[in-house]
mmCIF file of C-alpha atoms in Angstrom:
data_model
loop_
_atom_site.group_PDB
_atom_site.id
_atom_site.type_symbol
_atom_site.label_atom_id
_atom_site.label_comp_id
_atom_site.label_asym_id
_atom_site.label_seq_id
_atom_site.Cartn_x
_atom_site.Cartn_y
_atom_site.Cartn_z
ATOM 1 C CA MET A 129 -80.741 -25.522 -58.530
ATOM 2 C CA CYS A 130 -77.222 -26.678 -57.895
ATOM 3 C CA HIS A 131 -75.333 -26.719 -54.654
ATOM 4 C CA PRO A 132 -71.902 -25.097 -54.634
ATOM 5 C CA LEU A 133 -70.509 -27.202 -51.791
ATOM 6 C CA VAL A 134 -71.842 -30.669 -52.334
ATOM 7 C CA ALA A 135 -70.643 -33.015 -55.047
ATOM 8 C CA ILE A 136 -72.395 -35.994 -56.602
ATOM 9 C CA THR A 137 -70.442 -38.542 -54.524
ATOM 10 C CA PRO A 138 -72.712 -38.474 -51.412
ATOM 11 C CA ALA A 139 -75.667 -39.366 -53.606
ATOM 12 C CA THR A 140 -73.873 -42.311 -55.232
ATOM 13 C CA LYS A 141 -72.765 -43.444 -51.779
ATOM 14 C CA ALA A 142 -76.339 -43.255 -50.517
ATOM 15 C CA ALA A 143 -77.468 -45.327 -53.478
ATOM 16 C CA ASP A 144 -74.736 -47.931 -52.838
ATOM 17 C CA ALA A 145 -73.573 -47.563 -56.410
ATOM 18 C CA PHE A 146 -70.065 -48.700 -57.268
ATOM 19 C CA VAL A 147 -67.981 -45.677 -58.228
ATOM 20 C CA PRO A 148 -64.243 -46.340 -58.011
ATOM 21 C CA THR A 149 -61.854 -43.626 -56.905
ATOM 22 C CA LEU A 150 -58.109 -43.334 -56.613
ATOM 23 C CA CYS A 151 -57.604 -39.757 -55.487
ATOM 24 C CA ASN A 152 -60.450 -39.386 -53.024
ATOM 25 C CA SER A 153 -59.842 -39.180 -49.310
ATOM 26 C CA ASP A 154 -62.211 -38.171 -46.571
ATOM 27 C CA ALA A 155 -59.495 -36.021 -45.048
ATOM 28 C CA LEU A 156 -58.839 -33.996 -48.175
ATOM 29 C CA GLU A 157 -60.795 -31.694 -50.368
ATOM 30 C CA PRO A 158 -62.042 -33.184 -53.616
ATOM 31 C CA TYR A 159 -59.385 -32.843 -56.267
ATOM 32 C CA GLY A 160 -60.706 -34.521 -59.393
ATOM 33 C CA ALA A 161 -57.425 -35.855 -60.695
ATOM 34 C CA CYS A 162 -57.899 -39.579 -61.118
ATOM 35 C CA ARG A 163 -61.033 -39.365 -63.301
ATOM 36 C CA MET A 164 -62.106 -42.784 -62.125
ATOM 37 C CA CYS A 165 -65.352 -41.565 -60.593
ATOM 38 C CA MET A 166 -66.718 -40.386 -63.920
ATOM 39 C CA VAL A 167 -70.502 -40.579 -64.091
ATOM 40 C CA ASP A 168 -72.925 -39.771 -66.855
ATOM 41 C CA ILE A 169 -75.291 -36.943 -66.031
ATOM 42 C CA GLY A 170 -76.792 -36.709 -69.494
ATOM 43 C CA GLY A 171 -74.540 -33.890 -70.615
ATOM 44 C CA ARG A 172 -72.120 -33.704 -73.495
ATOM 45 C CA LYS A 173 -69.327 -35.226 -71.447
ATOM 46 C CA PRO A 174 -69.243 -37.419 -68.365
ATOM 47 C CA VAL A 175 -68.192 -35.571 -65.215
ATOM 48 C CA ALA A 176 -66.138 -36.532 -62.182
ATOM 49 C CA ALA A 177 -68.571 -37.274 -59.355
ATOM 50 C CA CYS A 178 -66.190 -36.132 -56.656
ATOM 51 C CA HIS A 179 -66.237 -32.474 -57.590
ATOM 52 C CA ALA A 180 -69.127 -31.843 -59.925
ATOM 53 C CA PRO A 181 -71.832 -29.947 -58.036
ATOM 54 C CA ILE A 182 -75.027 -31.826 -57.410
ATOM 55 C CA GLN A 183 -78.220 -30.558 -58.955
ATOM 56 C CA ASP A 184 -81.777 -31.079 -57.936
ATOM 57 C CA GLY A 185 -83.523 -33.590 -60.148
ATOM 58 C CA MET A 186 -80.283 -34.787 -61.678
ATOM 59 C CA HIS A 187 -80.214 -38.158 -63.416
ATOM 60 C CA ILE A 188 -76.929 -39.869 -62.629
ATOM 61 C CA LYS A 189 -75.809 -43.017 -64.409
ATOM 62 C CA THR A 190 -72.823 -44.698 -62.797
ATOM 63 C CA SER A 191 -72.326 -47.291 -65.492
ATOM 64 C CA THR A 192 -72.655 -46.650 -69.207
ATOM 65 C CA PRO A 193 -70.507 -48.189 -71.971
ATOM 66 C CA LEU A 194 -68.551 -44.954 -72.404
ATOM 67 C CA VAL A 195 -67.991 -44.417 -68.685
ATOM 68 C CA ASP A 196 -66.895 -48.025 -68.182
ATOM 69 C CA ARG A 197 -64.435 -47.756 -71.072
ATOM 70 C CA LEU A 198 -63.047 -44.477 -69.751
ATOM 71 C CA ARG A 199 -62.471 -46.020 -66.323
ATOM 72 C CA LYS A 200 -60.753 -49.091 -67.710
ATOM 73 C CA ASN A 201 -58.543 -47.137 -70.080
ATOM 74 C CA THR A 202 -57.565 -44.585 -67.451
ATOM 75 C CA LEU A 203 -56.720 -47.408 -65.044
ATOM 76 C CA GLU A 204 -54.598 -48.969 -67.768
ATOM 77 C CA LEU A 205 -52.704 -45.695 -68.115
ATOM 78 C CA VAL A 206 -52.168 -45.481 -64.356
ATOM 79 C CA ILE A 207 -50.861 -49.033 -64.154
ATOM 80 C CA SER A 208 -48.579 -48.468 -67.151
ATOM 81 C CA ASP A 209 -46.807 -45.839 -65.035
ATOM 82 C CA HIS A 210 -46.819 -47.876 -61.841
ATOM 83 C CA PRO A 211 -43.980 -50.049 -60.557
ATOM 84 C CA LEU A 212 -45.535 -53.514 -60.637
ATOM 85 C CA ASP A 213 -43.667 -54.784 -57.629
ATOM 86 C CA CYS A 214 -46.653 -55.655 -55.471
ATOM 87 C CA LEU A 215 -44.858 -58.377 -53.506
ATOM 88 C CA GLY A 216 -42.234 -55.946 -52.268
ATOM 89 C CA CYS A 217 -44.720 -53.187 -51.594
ATOM 90 C CA PRO A 218 -45.787 -52.336 -48.037
ATOM 91 C CA ALA A 219 -49.295 -51.529 -49.246
ATOM 92 C CA ASN A 220 -49.792 -54.993 -50.718
ATOM 93 C CA GLN A 221 -53.292 -56.394 -50.020
ATOM 94 C CA ARG A 222 -54.352 -53.048 -48.597
ATOM 95 C CA CYS A 223 -53.931 -51.191 -51.852
ATOM 96 C CA GLU A 224 -56.610 -49.007 -53.390
ATOM 97 C CA LEU A 225 -55.188 -49.532 -56.854
ATOM 98 C CA GLN A 226 -55.286 -53.311 -56.450
ATOM 99 C CA THR A 227 -58.892 -53.154 -55.265
ATOM 100 C CA VAL A 228 -60.035 -50.956 -58.130
ATOM 101 C CA ALA A 229 -58.142 -53.055 -60.681
ATOM 102 C CA ALA A 230 -59.731 -56.222 -59.353
ATOM 103 C CA LYS A 231 -63.212 -54.711 -59.333
ATOM 104 C CA LEU A 232 -62.908 -53.358 -62.862
ATOM 105 C CA GLY A 233 -61.596 -56.696 -64.114
ATOM 106 C CA PHE A 234 -58.313 -55.280 -65.315
ATOM 107 C CA ARG A 235 -56.322 -57.622 -67.569
ATOM 108 C CA GLU A 236 -53.213 -56.206 -69.182
ATOM 109 C CA VAL A 237 -51.377 -53.052 -70.198
ATOM 110 C CA ARG A 238 -51.420 -52.776 -73.968
ATOM 111 C CA HIS A 239 -49.303 -49.647 -74.160
ATOM 112 C CA PRO A 240 -45.691 -49.850 -75.252
ATOM 113 C CA VAL A 241 -43.916 -48.289 -72.287
ATOM 114 C CA THR A 242 -40.744 -46.679 -73.541
ATOM 115 C CA THR A 243 -40.878 -43.409 -71.646
ATOM 116 C CA THR A 244 -40.546 -43.896 -67.923
ATOM 117 C CA ARG A 245 -40.916 -41.390 -65.157
ATOM 118 C CA GLU A 246 -37.144 -41.215 -64.708
ATOM 119 C CA GLY A 247 -36.759 -40.236 -68.343
ATOM 120 C CA TRP A 248 -38.959 -37.209 -67.765
ATOM 121 C CA GLN A 249 -37.047 -35.754 -64.876
ATOM 122 C CA ASP A 250 -36.214 -32.155 -65.507
ATOM 123 C CA SER A 251 -32.513 -31.716 -64.836
ATOM 124 C CA SER A 252 -32.158 -28.398 -66.611
ATOM 125 C CA HIS A 253 -31.434 -26.591 -63.354
ATOM 126 C CA PRO A 254 -29.431 -27.669 -60.286
ATOM 127 C CA PHE A 255 -32.395 -26.758 -58.054
ATOM 128 C CA PHE A 256 -34.495 -29.600 -59.464
ATOM 129 C CA MET B 1339 -57.931 -28.496 -86.710
ATOM 130 C CA LEU B 1340 -54.457 -28.577 -85.310
ATOM 131 C CA GLY B 1341 -53.836 -27.310 -81.839
ATOM 132 C CA HIS B 1342 -56.187 -24.980 -80.071
ATOM 133 C CA ALA B 1343 -57.721 -22.251 -82.197
ATOM 134 C CA GLY B 1344 -54.702 -22.258 -84.476
ATOM 135 C CA VAL B 1345 -54.048 -22.910 -88.127
ATOM 136 C CA VAL B 1346 -50.840 -24.555 -89.252
ATOM 137 C CA VAL B 1347 -50.027 -24.995 -92.909
ATOM 138 C CA TYR B 1348 -47.921 -27.936 -94.084
ATOM 139 C CA THR B 1349 -46.882 -29.016 -97.554
ATOM 140 C CA ASP B 1350 -48.258 -32.261 -98.872
ATOM 141 C CA GLU B 1351 -44.838 -33.887 -98.493
ATOM 142 C CA VAL B 1352 -44.931 -33.738 -94.741
ATOM 143 C CA ASP B 1353 -45.286 -36.969 -92.785
ATOM 144 C CA LEU B 1354 -48.476 -36.656 -90.803
ATOM 145 C CA VAL B 1355 -47.498 -39.445 -88.419
ATOM 146 C CA HIS B 1356 -44.607 -37.335 -87.227
ATOM 147 C CA ILE B 1357 -46.989 -34.413 -86.774
ATOM 148 C CA GLY B 1358 -49.198 -36.618 -84.628
ATOM 149 C CA ARG B 1359 -46.219 -37.680 -82.548
ATOM 150 C CA GLY B 1360 -45.207 -34.032 -82.138
ATOM 151 C CA LEU B 1361 -48.722 -33.178 -80.931
ATOM 152 C CA MET B 1362 -48.643 -35.877 -78.280
ATOM 153 C CA ARG B 1363 -45.181 -34.792 -77.198
ATOM 154 C CA PHE B 1364 -46.365 -31.192 -77.034
ATOM 155 C CA CYS B 1365 -49.274 -32.236 -74.833
ATOM 156 C CA ALA B 1366 -46.928 -34.221 -72.580
ATOM 157 C CA VAL B 1367 -44.678 -31.198 -72.116
ATOM 158 C CA GLU B 1368 -47.482 -28.685 -71.675
ATOM 159 C CA SER B 1369 -49.656 -30.837 -69.421
ATOM 160 C CA CYS B 1370 -49.973 -29.487 -65.901
ATOM 161 C CA GLY B 1371 -49.968 -33.052 -64.595
ATOM 162 C CA LYS B 1372 -53.164 -32.871 -62.596
ATOM 163 C CA CYS B 1373 -55.490 -35.325 -64.288
ATOM 164 C CA PHE B 1374 -54.438 -38.800 -65.315
ATOM 165 C CA PRO B 1375 -55.742 -39.028 -68.891
ATOM 166 C CA CYS B 1376 -53.759 -35.982 -70.000
ATOM 167 C CA ARG B 1377 -50.616 -36.542 -67.949
ATOM 168 C CA LEU B 1378 -50.219 -40.234 -68.755
ATOM 169 C CA GLY B 1379 -52.210 -40.472 -71.968
ATOM 170 C CA SER B 1380 -50.063 -37.959 -73.808
ATOM 171 C CA VAL B 1381 -46.823 -39.731 -72.845
ATOM 172 C CA ARG B 1382 -48.227 -43.130 -73.799
ATOM 173 C CA GLY B 1383 -49.639 -41.670 -77.012
ATOM 174 C CA ALA B 1384 -46.171 -40.436 -77.970
ATOM 175 C CA ASP B 1385 -44.838 -43.902 -77.129
ATOM 176 C CA VAL B 1386 -47.374 -45.531 -79.455
ATOM 177 C CA PHE B 1387 -46.395 -43.113 -82.236
ATOM 178 C CA ASP B 1388 -42.732 -43.906 -81.579
ATOM 179 C CA LYS B 1389 -43.463 -47.585 -81.948
ATOM 180 C CA ILE B 1390 -45.301 -46.981 -85.225
ATOM 181 C CA ILE B 1391 -42.480 -44.797 -86.566
ATOM 182 C CA ASP B 1392 -39.973 -47.522 -85.665
ATOM 183 C CA ASP B 1393 -41.896 -49.847 -88.014
ATOM 184 C CA GLN B 1394 -42.984 -52.046 -85.158
ATOM 185 C CA GLY B 1395 -46.593 -51.002 -85.061
ATOM 186 C CA ASP B 1396 -49.603 -52.977 -86.177
ATOM 187 C CA GLN B 1397 -53.348 -52.622 -86.429
ATOM 188 C CA ASP B 1398 -53.784 -53.050 -82.696
ATOM 189 C CA ASP B 1399 -51.689 -49.966 -82.081
ATOM 190 C CA LEU B 1400 -53.981 -47.871 -84.270
ATOM 191 C CA GLU B 1401 -56.979 -49.085 -82.347
ATOM 192 C CA LEU B 1402 -55.175 -48.436 -79.098
ATOM 193 C CA LEU B 1403 -54.495 -44.914 -80.313
ATOM 194 C CA ALA B 1404 -58.164 -44.442 -81.163
ATOM 195 C CA GLU B 1405 -59.148 -45.617 -77.718
ATOM 196 C CA LEU B 1406 -56.552 -43.372 -76.126
ATOM 197 C CA CYS B 1407 -57.976 -40.419 -78.062
ATOM 198 C CA GLU B 1408 -61.395 -41.190 -76.663
ATOM 199 C CA THR B 1409 -60.055 -41.468 -73.121
ATOM 200 C CA MET B 1410 -58.294 -38.144 -73.377
ATOM 201 C CA GLN B 1411 -61.173 -36.409 -75.112
ATOM 202 C CA PHE B 1412 -63.857 -37.417 -72.642
ATOM 203 C CA GLY B 1413 -61.766 -38.027 -69.550
ATOM 204 C CA SER B 1414 -59.539 -34.981 -69.326
ATOM 205 C CA LEU B 1415 -60.246 -32.247 -66.880
ATOM 206 C CA CYS B 1416 -59.506 -29.274 -69.125
ATOM 207 C CA ALA B 1417 -59.427 -28.404 -72.788
ATOM 208 C CA LEU B 1418 -55.733 -29.151 -73.276
ATOM 209 C CA GLY B 1419 -56.142 -32.887 -72.892
ATOM 210 C CA GLY B 1420 -59.599 -32.688 -74.437
ATOM 211 C CA GLY B 1421 -58.466 -30.842 -77.548
ATOM 212 C CA ILE B 1422 -55.185 -32.536 -78.434
ATOM 213 C CA PRO B 1423 -56.855 -35.782 -79.576
ATOM 214 C CA THR B 1424 -59.055 -34.011 -82.139
ATOM 215 C CA PRO B 1425 -56.339 -33.763 -84.834
ATOM 216 C CA ILE B 1426 -55.225 -37.304 -84.016
ATOM 217 C CA HIS B 1427 -58.808 -38.427 -84.455
ATOM 218 C CA ASN B 1428 -58.847 -36.706 -87.858
ATOM 219 C CA LEU B 1429 -55.523 -38.345 -88.679
ATOM 220 C CA LEU B 1430 -57.002 -41.747 -87.921
ATOM 221 C CA THR B 1431 -60.167 -41.196 -89.914
ATOM 222 C CA THR B 1432 -59.466 -38.835 -92.807
ATOM 223 C CA PHE B 1433 -55.718 -39.270 -93.232
ATOM 224 C CA ILE B 1434 -55.404 -42.945 -92.360
ATOM 225 C CA GLY B 1435 -53.350 -43.360 -95.539
ATOM 226 C CA ALA B 1436 -50.478 -41.558 -93.832
ATOM 227 C CA PHE B 1437 -49.932 -44.662 -91.713
ATOM 228 C CA SER B 1438 -49.568 -46.974 -94.715
ATOM 229 C CA ARG B 1439 -45.885 -46.089 -94.915
ATOM 230 C CA TYR B 1440 -45.360 -47.768 -91.543
ATOM 231 C CA ILE B 1441 -48.199 -50.251 -91.336
ATOM 232 C CA PRO B 1442 -49.217 -51.953 -94.593
ATOM 233 C CA ASP B 1443 -52.982 -51.842 -95.198
ATOM 234 C CA ALA B 1444 -53.470 -49.474 -92.313
ATOM 235 C CA LYS B 1445 -57.124 -49.151 -91.536
ATOM 236 C CA ILE B 1446 -59.156 -49.113 -88.417
ATOM 237 C CA GLN B 1447 -61.673 -51.891 -88.189
ATOM 238 C CA ASN B 1448 -62.894 -51.243 -84.714
ATOM 239 C CA PHE B 1449 -63.127 -47.520 -84.984
ATOM 240 C CA TYR B 1450 -66.698 -47.642 -83.924
ATOM 241 C CA ARG B 1451 -65.997 -46.362 -80.483
ATOM 242 C CA ILE B 1452 -65.784 -42.597 -80.658
ATOM 243 C CA THR B 1453 -68.121 -42.316 -83.592
ATOM 244 C CA GLN B 1454 -70.614 -44.727 -82.146
ATOM 245 C CA THR B 1455 -70.929 -42.970 -78.831
ATOM 246 C CA SER B 1456 -71.408 -39.601 -80.477
ATOM 247 C CA LEU B 1457 -73.887 -41.194 -82.852
ATOM 248 C CA GLN B 1458 -75.789 -42.741 -79.998
ATOM 249 C CA LYS B 1459 -76.040 -39.398 -78.310
ATOM 250 C CA THR B 1460 -77.386 -37.636 -81.376
ATOM 251 C CA ARG B 1461 -79.762 -40.509 -82.013
ATOM 252 C CA LEU B 1462 -81.039 -40.240 -78.477
ATOM 253 C CA ARG B 1463 -81.552 -36.558 -79.007
ATOM 254 C CA MET B 1464 -83.220 -37.041 -82.381
ATOM 255 C CA THR B 1465 -85.511 -40.024 -81.995
ATOM 256 C CA ASP B 1466 -85.856 -41.017 -78.399
ATOM 257 C CA ALA B 1467 -87.513 -37.831 -77.286
ATOM 258 C CA SER B 1468 -90.206 -39.796 -75.463
ATOM 259 C CA SER B 1469 -87.707 -41.131 -72.933
ATOM 260 C CA ILE B 1470 -86.407 -37.644 -72.298
ATOM 261 C CA THR B 1471 -89.865 -36.250 -71.713
ATOM 262 C CA SER B 1472 -90.662 -39.151 -69.398
ATOM 263 C CA LEU B 1473 -87.532 -38.336 -67.414
ATOM 264 C CA LYS B 1474 -88.666 -34.750 -67.228
ATOM 265 C CA THR B 1475 -92.095 -35.588 -65.887
ATOM 266 C CA LYS B 1476 -90.467 -37.912 -63.368
ATOM 267 C CA SER B 1477 -88.443 -35.104 -61.933
ATOM 268 C CA GLU B 1478 -91.440 -32.823 -62.022
ATOM 269 C CA THR B 1479 -93.556 -35.288 -60.060
ATOM 270 C CA ALA B 1480 -90.882 -35.467 -57.388
ATOM 271 C CA PRO B 1481 -90.433 -31.857 -56.428
ATOM 272 C CA SER B 1482 -87.895 -30.919 -53.815
ATOM 273 C CA LYS B 1483 -89.307 -30.345 -50.395
ATOM 274 C CA MET B 1484 -88.446 -27.530 -48.042
ATOM 275 C CA LEU B 1485 -87.505 -28.758 -44.606
ATOM 276 C CA PRO B 1486 -88.584 -26.795 -41.529
ATOM 277 C CA LEU B 1487 -85.952 -24.498 -40.109
ATOM 278 C CA HIS B 1488 -84.102 -25.410 -36.959
ATOM 279 C CA PRO B 1489 -84.672 -22.763 -34.235
ATOM 280 C CA SER B 1490 -80.943 -22.033 -34.067
ATOM 281 C CA MET B 1491 -80.860 -21.169 -37.714
ATOM 282 C CA LYS B 1492 -82.828 -17.973 -37.603
ATOM 283 C CA GLY B 1493 -82.153 -15.861 -40.590
ATOM 284 C CA ALA B 1494 -80.515 -18.630 -42.567
ATOM 285 C CA SER B 1495 -82.135 -19.696 -45.782
ATOM 286 C CA PRO B 1496 -84.398 -22.748 -45.430
ATOM 287 C CA ARG B 1497 -82.721 -26.113 -45.718
ATOM 288 C CA LYS B 1498 -83.338 -27.842 -48.934
ATOM 289 C CA GLU B 1499 -83.876 -31.437 -49.785
ATOM 290 C CA PHE B 1500 -82.242 -32.677 -52.916
ATOM 291 C CA CYS B 1501 -83.803 -35.351 -55.032
ATOM 292 C CA VAL B 1502 -81.552 -37.077 -57.530
ATOM 293 C CA PHE B 1503 -81.780 -40.319 -59.462
ATOM 294 C CA VAL B 1504 -78.793 -42.649 -59.319
ATOM 295 C CA ASP B 1505 -79.154 -45.411 -61.913
ATOM 296 C CA GLY B 1506 -82.876 -44.849 -61.843
ATOM 297 C CA LYS B 1507 -83.050 -45.142 -58.077
ATOM 298 C CA GLU B 1508 -84.539 -42.160 -56.341
ATOM 299 C CA ILE B 1509 -82.274 -40.703 -53.678
ATOM 300 C CA ARG B 1510 -83.414 -37.959 -51.351
ATOM 301 C CA LEU B 1511 -80.788 -36.181 -49.352
ATOM 302 C CA SER B 1512 -81.059 -33.120 -47.223
ATOM 303 C CA GLU B 1513 -78.358 -30.579 -47.785
ATOM 304 C CA ASP B 1514 -77.066 -30.805 -44.212
ATOM 305 C CA SER B 1515 -76.855 -34.565 -44.184
ATOM 306 C CA MET B 1516 -74.804 -34.423 -47.358
ATOM 307 C CA ILE B 1517 -72.342 -31.982 -45.835
ATOM 308 C CA LEU B 1518 -72.194 -34.188 -42.729
ATOM 309 C CA ASP B 1519 -71.510 -37.169 -44.910
ATOM 310 C CA ALA B 1520 -68.761 -35.301 -46.712
ATOM 311 C CA THR B 1521 -67.032 -34.427 -43.461
ATOM 312 C CA LYS B 1522 -67.427 -37.867 -41.933
ATOM 313 C CA GLY B 1523 -64.136 -39.389 -40.954
ATOM 314 C CA CYS B 1524 -62.083 -36.257 -41.269
ATOM 315 C CA ASP B 1525 -61.319 -35.085 -37.801
ATOM 316 C CA PRO B 1526 -58.522 -32.558 -38.007
ATOM 317 C CA HIS B 1527 -57.832 -32.703 -34.271
ATOM 318 C CA PRO B 1528 -58.658 -36.189 -33.011
ATOM 319 C CA GLY B 1529 -59.508 -36.400 -29.334
ATOM 320 C CA GLN B 1530 -60.689 -32.828 -29.204
ATOM 321 C CA LYS B 1531 -64.305 -31.928 -29.093
ATOM 322 C CA ARG B 1532 -65.684 -31.010 -32.435
ATOM 323 C CA LEU B 1533 -67.011 -27.561 -33.070
ATOM 324 C CA LYS B 1534 -70.606 -27.285 -32.145
ATOM 325 C CA GLN B 1535 -72.929 -26.986 -35.043
ATOM 326 C CA SER B 1536 -74.398 -23.744 -33.794
ATOM 327 C CA SER B 1537 -75.219 -22.352 -37.163
ATOM 328 C CA ARG B 1538 -74.981 -23.497 -40.682
ATOM 329 C CA THR B 1539 -72.359 -20.971 -41.687
ATOM 330 C CA ASP B 1540 -70.103 -22.189 -38.880
ATOM 331 C CA PHE B 1541 -70.472 -25.707 -40.000
ATOM 332 C CA ILE B 1542 -69.736 -24.914 -43.594
ATOM 333 C CA GLY B 1543 -66.652 -23.141 -42.298
ATOM 334 C CA VAL B 1544 -65.499 -26.387 -40.716
ATOM 335 C CA PHE B 1545 -66.125 -28.177 -43.968
ATOM 336 C CA ARG B 1546 -64.011 -25.686 -45.833
ATOM 337 C CA ARG B 1547 -61.113 -25.796 -43.386
ATOM 338 C CA THR B 1548 -60.744 -29.547 -43.532
#
């Protein structure tokens, strides 16, 4: 039996398991964008704990080789698109991204960053 | 397979690396931008292809591409980001020779990742059936318990206790406590008295509104 309202996250919180998130806020509905809270539930693919419905008798693994790799690589993608100006940032030392990067042992961005966010701005219409 | 449920025919003179770059670019343009692996992975994938086409790529870039494929395939929310890497995966395994024009001796040494995980899964399914049955009996021995109904909840369906296993640790949560936990810390009108939890439907309504 699965519950339509409750996600897996309360269970991982109750178990004190480390599941990083970047898009989760208590004041918002679960959105499932950052894909950092991926957990293995024994299915074909890992699922995002914040909005996958919980199921009775479910076996949740918060750390498998695949899930750990997915988290690290997704974090690398996020940081490759992030202005690395922590010293001039008001959120410095109180930053969720910094915390998650430190906890996951993030080292370096391997991606060649040639396309920046500015390059993708759609200027095809004056309204944009 | 190229694209989603589509067949595209190319001559054998076509440069498959450019096709791969076009796929990543297509995904970057078509991506709705909700989940990170698709939104960022497709742009970075096109960047890696650009680097390879500019003759500046090396073996590490191929492995990075393989890893990126895995991230998009397993991490994406929908089938757009999950399906785009499939032809790139094929490009890296079956048509790896297409890269030799840009990277001499192009081959993937560490391409164990995607294949290994899928192999592990099938192996688990094939041979390690005992562990699966033991998991099954474990969940059967810990059946969910029905909690007694609160007097104010006449007519509502009985509350249910959920039993899940997080990293092998047994966690029992009642449905109501989980909803309480989910709403903790989100007070839409601070200072005001919260809505009384007179019935479960009311409370779920509060959960939905926040």
